[in-house]
PDB file of C-alpha atoms in Angstrom:
ATOM      1  CA  MET A 348      12.485 -14.469  15.827  1.00 22.00           C
ATOM      2  CA  THR A 349      10.424 -13.767  12.723  1.00 26.00           C
ATOM      3  CA  GLY A 350      11.142 -10.604  10.796  1.00 34.00           C
ATOM      4  CA  PHE A 351      13.218  -8.916   8.141  1.00 37.00           C
ATOM      5  CA  GLY A 352      16.606 -10.513   7.592  1.00 37.00           C
ATOM      6  CA  LYS A 353      19.500  -8.655   6.073  1.00 36.00           C
ATOM      7  CA  LYS A 354      18.170  -9.446   2.613  1.00 37.00           C
ATOM      8  CA  GLY A 355      14.493 -10.115   3.012  1.00 39.00           C
ATOM      9  CA  LEU A 356      11.526 -11.251   5.040  1.00 40.00           C
ATOM     10  CA  VAL A 357      12.040 -14.666   6.570  1.00 35.00           C
ATOM     11  CA  ALA A 358       9.739 -16.681   8.783  1.00 36.00           C
ATOM     12  CA  THR A 359       8.012 -19.979   9.349  1.00 31.00           C
ATOM     13  CA  ARG A 360       4.301 -20.534   9.831  1.00 30.00           C
ATOM     14  CA  ARG A 361       4.974 -22.051  13.242  1.00 28.00           C
ATOM     15  CA  THR A 362       6.796 -18.915  14.357  1.00 30.00           C
ATOM     16  CA  ALA A 363       4.054 -16.730  12.895  1.00 30.00           C
ATOM     17  CA  LEU A 364       1.401 -18.533  14.889  1.00 23.00           C
ATOM     18  CA  THR A 365       3.419 -17.996  18.029  1.00 26.00           C
ATOM     19  CA  LEU A 366       4.133 -14.346  17.424  1.00 32.00           C
ATOM     20  CA  ILE A 367       0.855 -13.086  16.025  1.00 30.00           C
ATOM     21  CA  GLY A 368      -1.476 -14.910  18.358  1.00 32.00           C
ATOM     22  CA  ALA A 369      -5.011 -16.226  18.128  1.00 32.00           C
ATOM     23  CA  GLY A 370      -6.677 -12.818  18.070  1.00 35.00           C
ATOM     24  CA  ALA A 371      -5.107 -11.684  14.827  1.00 35.00           C
ATOM     25  CA  LEU A 372      -5.378 -15.095  13.246  1.00 33.00           C
ATOM     26  CA  ALA A 373      -9.105 -15.142  13.893  1.00 33.00           C
ATOM     27  CA  ALA A 374      -9.340 -11.637  12.519  1.00 35.00           C
ATOM     28  CA  GLY A 375      -8.170 -12.365   9.031  1.00 37.00           C
ATOM     29  CA  GLY A 376      -6.104 -15.444   8.400  1.00 38.00           C
ATOM     30  CA  ILE A 377      -2.845 -13.600   8.853  1.00 39.00           C
ATOM     31  CA  THR A 378       0.423 -15.364   8.172  1.00 44.00           C
ATOM     32  CA  SER A 379       3.960 -14.209   8.624  1.00 47.00           C
ATOM     33  CA  ALA A 380       5.515 -12.567   5.591  1.00 50.00           C
ATOM     34  CA  LEU A 381       7.600 -15.047   3.636  1.00 40.00           C
ATOM     35  CA  ALA A 382      10.515 -14.578   1.254  1.00 42.00           C
ATOM     36  CA  ALA A 383      11.979 -17.290  -0.901  1.00 40.00           C
ATOM     37  CA  ALA A 384      15.668 -17.134  -1.727  1.00 32.00           C
ATOM     38  CA  ASP A 385      14.930 -15.710  -5.172  1.00 44.00           C
ATOM     39  CA  ASP A 386      12.971 -12.853  -3.584  1.00 51.00           C
ATOM     40  CA  ASP A 387      15.797 -11.650  -1.327  1.00 57.00           C
ATOM     41  CA  GLU A 388      16.485  -8.541  -3.394  1.00 73.00           C
ATOM     42  CA  VAL A 389      12.770  -7.741  -3.811  1.00 79.00           C
ATOM     43  CA  LEU A 390      11.566  -8.063  -0.218  1.00 79.00           C
ATOM     44  CA  THR A 391      14.174  -6.102   1.678  1.00 81.00           C
ATOM     45  CA  GLU A 392      12.989  -3.998   4.597  1.00 82.00           C
ATOM     46  CA  THR A 393      14.182  -0.843   2.867  1.00 81.00           C
ATOM     47  CA  LYS A 394      12.387  -1.568  -0.404  1.00 86.00           C
ATOM     48  CA  VAL A 395       9.128  -2.690   1.188  1.00 90.00           C
ATOM     49  CA  LEU A 396       8.848  -0.247   4.079  1.00 90.00           C
ATOM     50  CA  ARG A 397      11.133   2.661   3.171  1.00 91.00           C
ATOM     51  CA  ASP A 398      10.947   3.215  -0.568  1.00 94.00           C
ATOM     52  CA  PRO A 399      11.506   6.988  -0.774  1.00 94.00           C
ATOM     53  CA  ASP A 400       9.375   7.232  -3.921  1.00 95.00           C
ATOM     54  CA  THR A 401       6.290   5.661  -2.332  1.00 96.00           C
ATOM     55  CA  PRO A 402       3.703   8.019  -0.783  1.00 97.00           C
ATOM     56  CA  VAL A 403       3.162   7.837   2.976  1.00 97.00           C
ATOM     57  CA  ALA A 404       0.156   8.851   5.101  1.00 97.00           C
ATOM     58  CA  GLY A 405      -0.502   8.785   8.819  1.00 97.00           C
ATOM     59  CA  ASN A 406       2.398   9.438  11.187  1.00 97.00           C
ATOM     60  CA  PRO A 407       5.693   9.379   9.229  1.00 95.00           C
ATOM     61  CA  ASP A 408       7.497   8.628  12.507  1.00 95.00           C
ATOM     62  CA  GLY A 409       5.017   5.982  13.664  1.00 95.00           C
ATOM     63  CA  ASN A 410       6.229   2.904  15.519  1.00 95.00           C
ATOM     64  CA  ILE A 411       4.266   0.495  13.302  1.00 95.00           C
ATOM     65  CA  THR A 412       4.098   0.546   9.515  1.00 95.00           C
ATOM     66  CA  ILE A 413       1.143  -0.644   7.462  1.00 95.00           C
ATOM     67  CA  VAL A 414       1.869  -1.161   3.774  1.00 96.00           C
ATOM     68  CA  GLU A 415      -1.187  -1.279   1.494  1.00 97.00           C
ATOM     69  CA  TRP A 416      -1.263  -2.531  -2.110  1.00 97.00           C
ATOM     70  CA  SER A 417      -4.398  -1.160  -3.778  1.00 97.00           C
ATOM     71  CA  ASP A 418      -6.099  -0.578  -7.132  1.00 98.00           C
ATOM     72  CA  TYR A 419      -8.286   2.469  -7.815  1.00 98.00           C
ATOM     73  CA  ASN A 420     -10.919   0.315  -9.522  1.00 97.00           C
ATOM     74  CA  CYS A 421     -11.059  -2.168  -6.634  1.00 97.00           C
ATOM     75  CA  PRO A 422     -14.442  -1.885  -4.843  1.00 96.00           C
ATOM     76  CA  TYR A 423     -13.031  -3.523  -1.708  1.00 95.00           C
ATOM     77  CA  CYS A 424     -10.227  -0.951  -1.549  1.00 96.00           C
ATOM     78  CA  ARG A 425     -12.789   1.846  -1.773  1.00 96.00           C
ATOM     79  CA  LYS A 426     -14.976   0.322   0.903  1.00 94.00           C
ATOM     80  CA  LEU A 427     -12.053  -0.163   3.255  1.00 94.00           C
ATOM     81  CA  GLU A 428     -10.386   3.204   2.668  1.00 94.00           C
ATOM     82  CA  PRO A 429     -12.319   5.365   5.175  1.00 94.00           C
ATOM     83  CA  GLU A 430     -12.160   2.693   7.882  1.00 93.00           C
ATOM     84  CA  LEU A 431      -8.418   2.180   7.492  1.00 94.00           C
ATOM     85  CA  ARG A 432      -7.798   5.921   7.547  1.00 94.00           C
ATOM     86  CA  GLN A 433      -9.900   6.201  10.716  1.00 95.00           C
ATOM     87  CA  VAL A 434      -7.871   3.466  12.417  1.00 96.00           C
ATOM     88  CA  VAL A 435      -4.620   5.182  11.427  1.00 96.00           C
ATOM     89  CA  GLN A 436      -5.886   8.556  12.668  1.00 96.00           C
ATOM     90  CA  ASP A 437      -7.244   7.196  15.939  1.00 96.00           C
ATOM     91  CA  ASP A 438      -4.053   5.280  16.696  1.00 96.00           C
ATOM     92  CA  GLY A 439      -1.764   8.208  15.958  1.00 97.00           C
ATOM     93  CA  LYS A 440       1.397   6.082  15.748  1.00 97.00           C
ATOM     94  CA  VAL A 441       0.846   4.236  12.472  1.00 97.00           C
ATOM     95  CA  ARG A 442       2.810   4.980   9.328  1.00 97.00           C
ATOM     96  CA  LEU A 443       0.749   4.063   6.234  1.00 97.00           C
ATOM     97  CA  VAL A 444       2.727   3.264   3.072  1.00 97.00           C
ATOM     98  CA  MET A 445       0.565   3.450  -0.058  1.00 98.00           C
ATOM     99  CA  LYS A 446       1.630   1.181  -2.925  1.00 98.00           C
ATOM    100  CA  ASP A 447      -0.305   1.491  -6.167  1.00 98.00           C
ATOM    101  CA  TRP A 448      -0.836  -1.981  -7.649  1.00 98.00           C
ATOM    102  CA  PRO A 449      -2.971  -1.659 -10.814  1.00 98.00           C
ATOM    103  CA  ILE A 450      -4.104  -5.202 -11.612  1.00 97.00           C
ATOM    104  CA  LEU A 451      -7.685  -4.653 -12.806  1.00 97.00           C
ATOM    105  CA  GLY A 452      -7.074  -3.535 -16.360  1.00 97.00           C
ATOM    106  CA  PRO A 453      -5.654  -0.695 -18.472  1.00 97.00           C
ATOM    107  CA  VAL A 454      -7.668   2.047 -16.752  1.00 98.00           C
ATOM    108  CA  SER A 455      -6.265   0.935 -13.399  1.00 98.00           C
ATOM    109  CA  VAL A 456      -2.758   1.344 -14.827  1.00 98.00           C
ATOM    110  CA  THR A 457      -3.665   4.800 -16.125  1.00 98.00           C
ATOM    111  CA  ALA A 458      -5.089   5.801 -12.740  1.00 98.00           C
ATOM    112  CA  ALA A 459      -2.009   4.582 -10.874  1.00 98.00           C
ATOM    113  CA  ARG A 460       0.386   6.356 -13.238  1.00 98.00           C
ATOM    114  CA  ILE A 461      -1.615   9.568 -12.972  1.00 98.00           C
ATOM    115  CA  ALA A 462      -1.741   9.358  -9.171  1.00 98.00           C
ATOM    116  CA  LEU A 463       2.029   8.927  -8.974  1.00 98.00           C
ATOM    117  CA  ALA A 464       2.548  11.785 -11.415  1.00 98.00           C
ATOM    118  CA  THR A 465       0.562  14.117  -9.140  1.00 98.00           C
ATOM    119  CA  LYS A 466       3.194  13.474  -6.471  1.00 98.00           C
ATOM    120  CA  PHE A 467       5.483  15.854  -8.339  1.00 98.00           C
ATOM    121  CA  GLN A 468       3.085  18.715  -7.598  1.00 98.00           C
ATOM    122  CA  ASP A 469       2.391  17.492  -4.032  1.00 97.00           C
ATOM    123  CA  LYS A 470      -1.156  16.438  -4.900  1.00 98.00           C
ATOM    124  CA  TYR A 471      -0.905  12.647  -4.534  1.00 98.00           C
ATOM    125  CA  HIS A 472      -3.162  12.408  -1.497  1.00 97.00           C
ATOM    126  CA  GLN A 473      -5.801  14.648  -3.076  1.00 98.00           C
ATOM    127  CA  ALA A 474      -5.719  12.537  -6.247  1.00 98.00           C
ATOM    128  CA  HIS A 475      -5.802   9.289  -4.284  1.00 98.00           C
ATOM    129  CA  ASP A 476      -8.772  10.398  -2.190  1.00 97.00           C
ATOM    130  CA  ALA A 477     -10.654  11.664  -5.240  1.00 98.00           C
ATOM    131  CA  MET A 478     -10.320   8.383  -7.134  1.00 98.00           C
ATOM    132  CA  MET A 479     -10.985   6.197  -4.100  1.00 97.00           C
ATOM    133  CA  GLY A 480     -14.020   8.258  -3.175  1.00 96.00           C
ATOM    134  CA  VAL A 481     -16.208   7.285  -6.136  1.00 96.00           C
ATOM    135  CA  SER A 482     -18.571   4.314  -6.302  1.00 91.00           C
ATOM    136  CA  SER A 483     -18.535   3.670 -10.050  1.00 91.00           C
ATOM    137  CA  ARG A 484     -15.789   2.165 -12.198  1.00 93.00           C
ATOM    138  CA  LEU A 485     -13.271   4.728 -13.376  1.00 97.00           C
ATOM    139  CA  THR A 486     -12.715   5.826 -16.954  1.00 97.00           C
ATOM    140  CA  GLU A 487      -9.960   8.104 -18.160  1.00 96.00           C
ATOM    141  CA  PRO A 488     -12.336  11.082 -18.724  1.00 97.00           C
ATOM    142  CA  ARG A 489     -13.770  10.546 -15.235  1.00 97.00           C
ATOM    143  CA  ILE A 490     -10.275  10.445 -13.729  1.00 98.00           C
ATOM    144  CA  ASN A 491      -9.411  13.770 -15.364  1.00 97.00           C
ATOM    145  CA  GLU A 492     -12.676  15.259 -14.127  1.00 97.00           C
ATOM    146  CA  LEU A 493     -12.082  14.086 -10.558  1.00 98.00           C
ATOM    147  CA  LEU A 494      -8.507  15.318 -10.425  1.00 98.00           C
ATOM    148  CA  ALA A 495      -9.309  18.722 -11.852  1.00 98.00           C
ATOM    149  CA  ALA A 496     -12.016  19.104  -9.198  1.00 98.00           C
ATOM    150  CA  ALA A 497      -9.466  18.085  -6.535  1.00 97.00           C
ATOM    151  CA  GLY A 498      -7.192  20.976  -7.487  1.00 98.00           C
ATOM    152  CA  VAL A 499      -4.636  19.125  -9.612  1.00 98.00           C
ATOM    153  CA  ASP A 500      -2.890  21.252 -12.235  1.00 98.00           C
ATOM    154  CA  MET A 501      -3.817  19.215 -15.308  1.00 98.00           C
ATOM    155  CA  ASP A 502      -1.289  20.860 -17.635  1.00 98.00           C
ATOM    156  CA  ARG A 503       1.503  20.157 -15.145  1.00 98.00           C
ATOM    157  CA  LEU A 504       0.182  16.615 -14.772  1.00 98.00           C
ATOM    158  CA  LYS A 505       0.547  15.962 -18.509  1.00 97.00           C
ATOM    159  CA  ARG A 506       4.136  17.215 -18.435  1.00 98.00           C
ATOM    160  CA  ASP A 507       5.011  15.146 -15.381  1.00 98.00           C
ATOM    161  CA  LEU A 508       3.516  12.001 -16.901  1.00 98.00           C
ATOM    162  CA  THR A 509       5.934  12.423 -19.797  1.00 97.00           C
ATOM    163  CA  ASP A 510       8.967  13.758 -17.959  1.00 98.00           C
ATOM    164  CA  HIS A 511       8.819  11.181 -15.137  1.00 98.00           C
ATOM    165  CA  ALA A 512       7.472   8.217 -17.097  1.00 98.00           C
ATOM    166  CA  LYS A 513      10.472   5.987 -16.362  1.00 97.00           C
ATOM    167  CA  ASP A 514      10.405   6.782 -12.642  1.00 97.00           C
ATOM    168  CA  ILE A 515       6.672   6.110 -12.405  1.00 98.00           C
ATOM    169  CA  ASP A 516       6.922   2.836 -14.282  1.00 97.00           C
ATOM    170  CA  ALA A 517       9.815   1.779 -12.062  1.00 97.00           C
ATOM    171  CA  ILE A 518       7.719   2.367  -8.930  1.00 97.00           C
ATOM    172  CA  LEU A 519       4.842   0.313 -10.319  1.00 97.00           C
ATOM    173  CA  LYS A 520       7.259  -2.449 -11.290  1.00 96.00           C
ATOM    174  CA  ARG A 521       8.695  -2.588  -7.762  1.00 96.00           C
ATOM    175  CA  ASN A 522       5.217  -2.622  -6.239  1.00 96.00           C
ATOM    176  CA  ASN A 523       4.153  -5.478  -8.496  1.00 96.00           C
ATOM    177  CA  GLU A 524       7.294  -7.523  -7.860  1.00 94.00           C
ATOM    178  CA  GLN A 525       6.841  -7.180  -4.113  1.00 93.00           C
ATOM    179  CA  ALA A 526       3.151  -8.116  -4.223  1.00 93.00           C
ATOM    180  CA  GLU A 527       3.908 -11.191  -6.318  1.00 92.00           C
ATOM    181  CA  ALA A 528       6.807 -12.191  -4.066  1.00 90.00           C
ATOM    182  CA  PHE A 529       4.522 -11.990  -1.042  1.00 89.00           C
ATOM    183  CA  GLY A 530       2.024 -14.212  -2.845  1.00 88.00           C
ATOM    184  CA  PHE A 531      -0.776 -11.648  -2.856  1.00 92.00           C
ATOM    185  CA  ARG A 532      -3.632 -12.606  -5.154  1.00 92.00           C
ATOM    186  CA  GLY A 533      -5.670  -9.408  -5.195  1.00 94.00           C
ATOM    187  CA  THR A 534      -6.330  -6.001  -3.733  1.00 96.00           C
ATOM    188  CA  PRO A 535      -6.330  -4.775  -1.085  1.00 95.00           C
ATOM    189  CA  SER A 536      -3.380  -6.588   0.500  1.00 95.00           C
ATOM    190  CA  PHE A 537      -1.303  -5.480   3.459  1.00 94.00           C
ATOM    191  CA  ILE A 538       1.810  -5.827   5.526  1.00 92.00           C
ATOM    192  CA  VAL A 539       1.151  -4.834   9.154  1.00 92.00           C
ATOM    193  CA  GLY A 540       4.413  -4.555  11.035  1.00 89.00           C
ATOM    194  CA  LYS A 541       6.226  -7.582   9.648  1.00 77.00           C
ATOM    195  CA  TYR A 542       3.223  -9.734   8.884  1.00 81.00           C
ATOM    196  CA  ARG A 543       1.183 -10.401   5.789  1.00 87.00           C
ATOM    197  CA  VAL A 544      -2.553  -9.610   5.701  1.00 86.00           C
ATOM    198  CA  PRO A 545      -4.028 -10.791   2.404  1.00 78.00           C
ATOM    199  CA  GLY A 546      -7.491  -9.290   2.371  1.00 80.00           C
ATOM    200  CA  VAL A 547     -10.037  -6.980   3.958  1.00 84.00           C
ATOM    201  CA  LEU A 548     -10.300  -6.467   7.717  1.00 87.00           C
ATOM    202  CA  SER A 549     -12.772  -4.521   9.834  1.00 88.00           C
ATOM    203  CA  MET A 550     -11.700  -1.587  11.986  1.00 90.00           C
ATOM    204  CA  ASN A 551     -11.662  -3.786  15.091  1.00 91.00           C
ATOM    205  CA  GLU A 552      -9.628  -6.427  13.305  1.00 91.00           C
ATOM    206  CA  PHE A 553      -7.084  -3.868  12.122  1.00 91.00           C
ATOM    207  CA  GLU A 554      -6.768  -2.562  15.662  1.00 93.00           C
ATOM    208  CA  GLN A 555      -6.117  -6.118  16.889  1.00 91.00           C
ATOM    209  CA  VAL A 556      -3.513  -6.769  14.194  1.00 91.00           C
ATOM    210  CA  ILE A 557      -1.717  -3.506  14.999  1.00 94.00           C
ATOM    211  CA  ALA A 558      -1.674  -4.403  18.687  1.00 93.00           C
ATOM    212  CA  ASP A 559      -0.300  -7.874  17.926  1.00 91.00           C
ATOM    213  CA  ALA A 560       2.342  -6.421  15.598  1.00 91.00           C
ATOM    214  CA  ARG A 561       3.495  -4.054  18.341  1.00 92.00           C
ATOM    215  CA  LYS A 562       3.789  -6.948  20.782  1.00 89.00           C
ATOM    216  CA  ALA A 563       5.782  -8.951  18.240  1.00 86.00           C
ATOM    217  CA  LYS A 564       8.103  -5.986  17.679  1.00 82.00           C
ATOM    218  CA  MET A 565       8.947  -5.903  21.387  1.00 81.00           C
ATOM    219  CA  ASN A 566       9.967  -9.583  21.505  1.00 72.00           C
TER     220      ASN A 566
END
């Protein structure tokens, strides 16, 4: 059976085709999540799905987990955001793990660090929504403007960026190592259940993938 081993994600393409089924494959070229021997300590189930420092949305006790790697300056991430959230809300049993993966330049890194710093004042989701909700490319002044309007304490934010710098950088490092180990080439990228979804799906396609992942989990 394909899935997480004791050390990492292990699978073969043949098994993935059997488990995921034609519906999901047609939806988005999904393949089973793979882990090479060198990635065993990076792609553990705990680190990918249960990192206590990674923000979670949806149902924290859901029976299927979606993990999203995203960049605040990624137009595809912004376009997908409301549809993915709607799918998660409508389903009611999906746990959404939100991994910041800033790969589109220095401002993306700044945005990701700031978003993770807002977690220390319980404002991550407000910050995330504010930055994902714009249509233009972010700048640092624009980020500050958006977060202040979203109710973030900007003085506290500056302190937390300094006080928790090592913790924030460690989270981003883990996120990047996992994305690279999975072979992701851009944002957004996903794990749905125990399967890799490298790219954008429609609402209907996400619903199909979730259904297939639930079936696979039962086998």
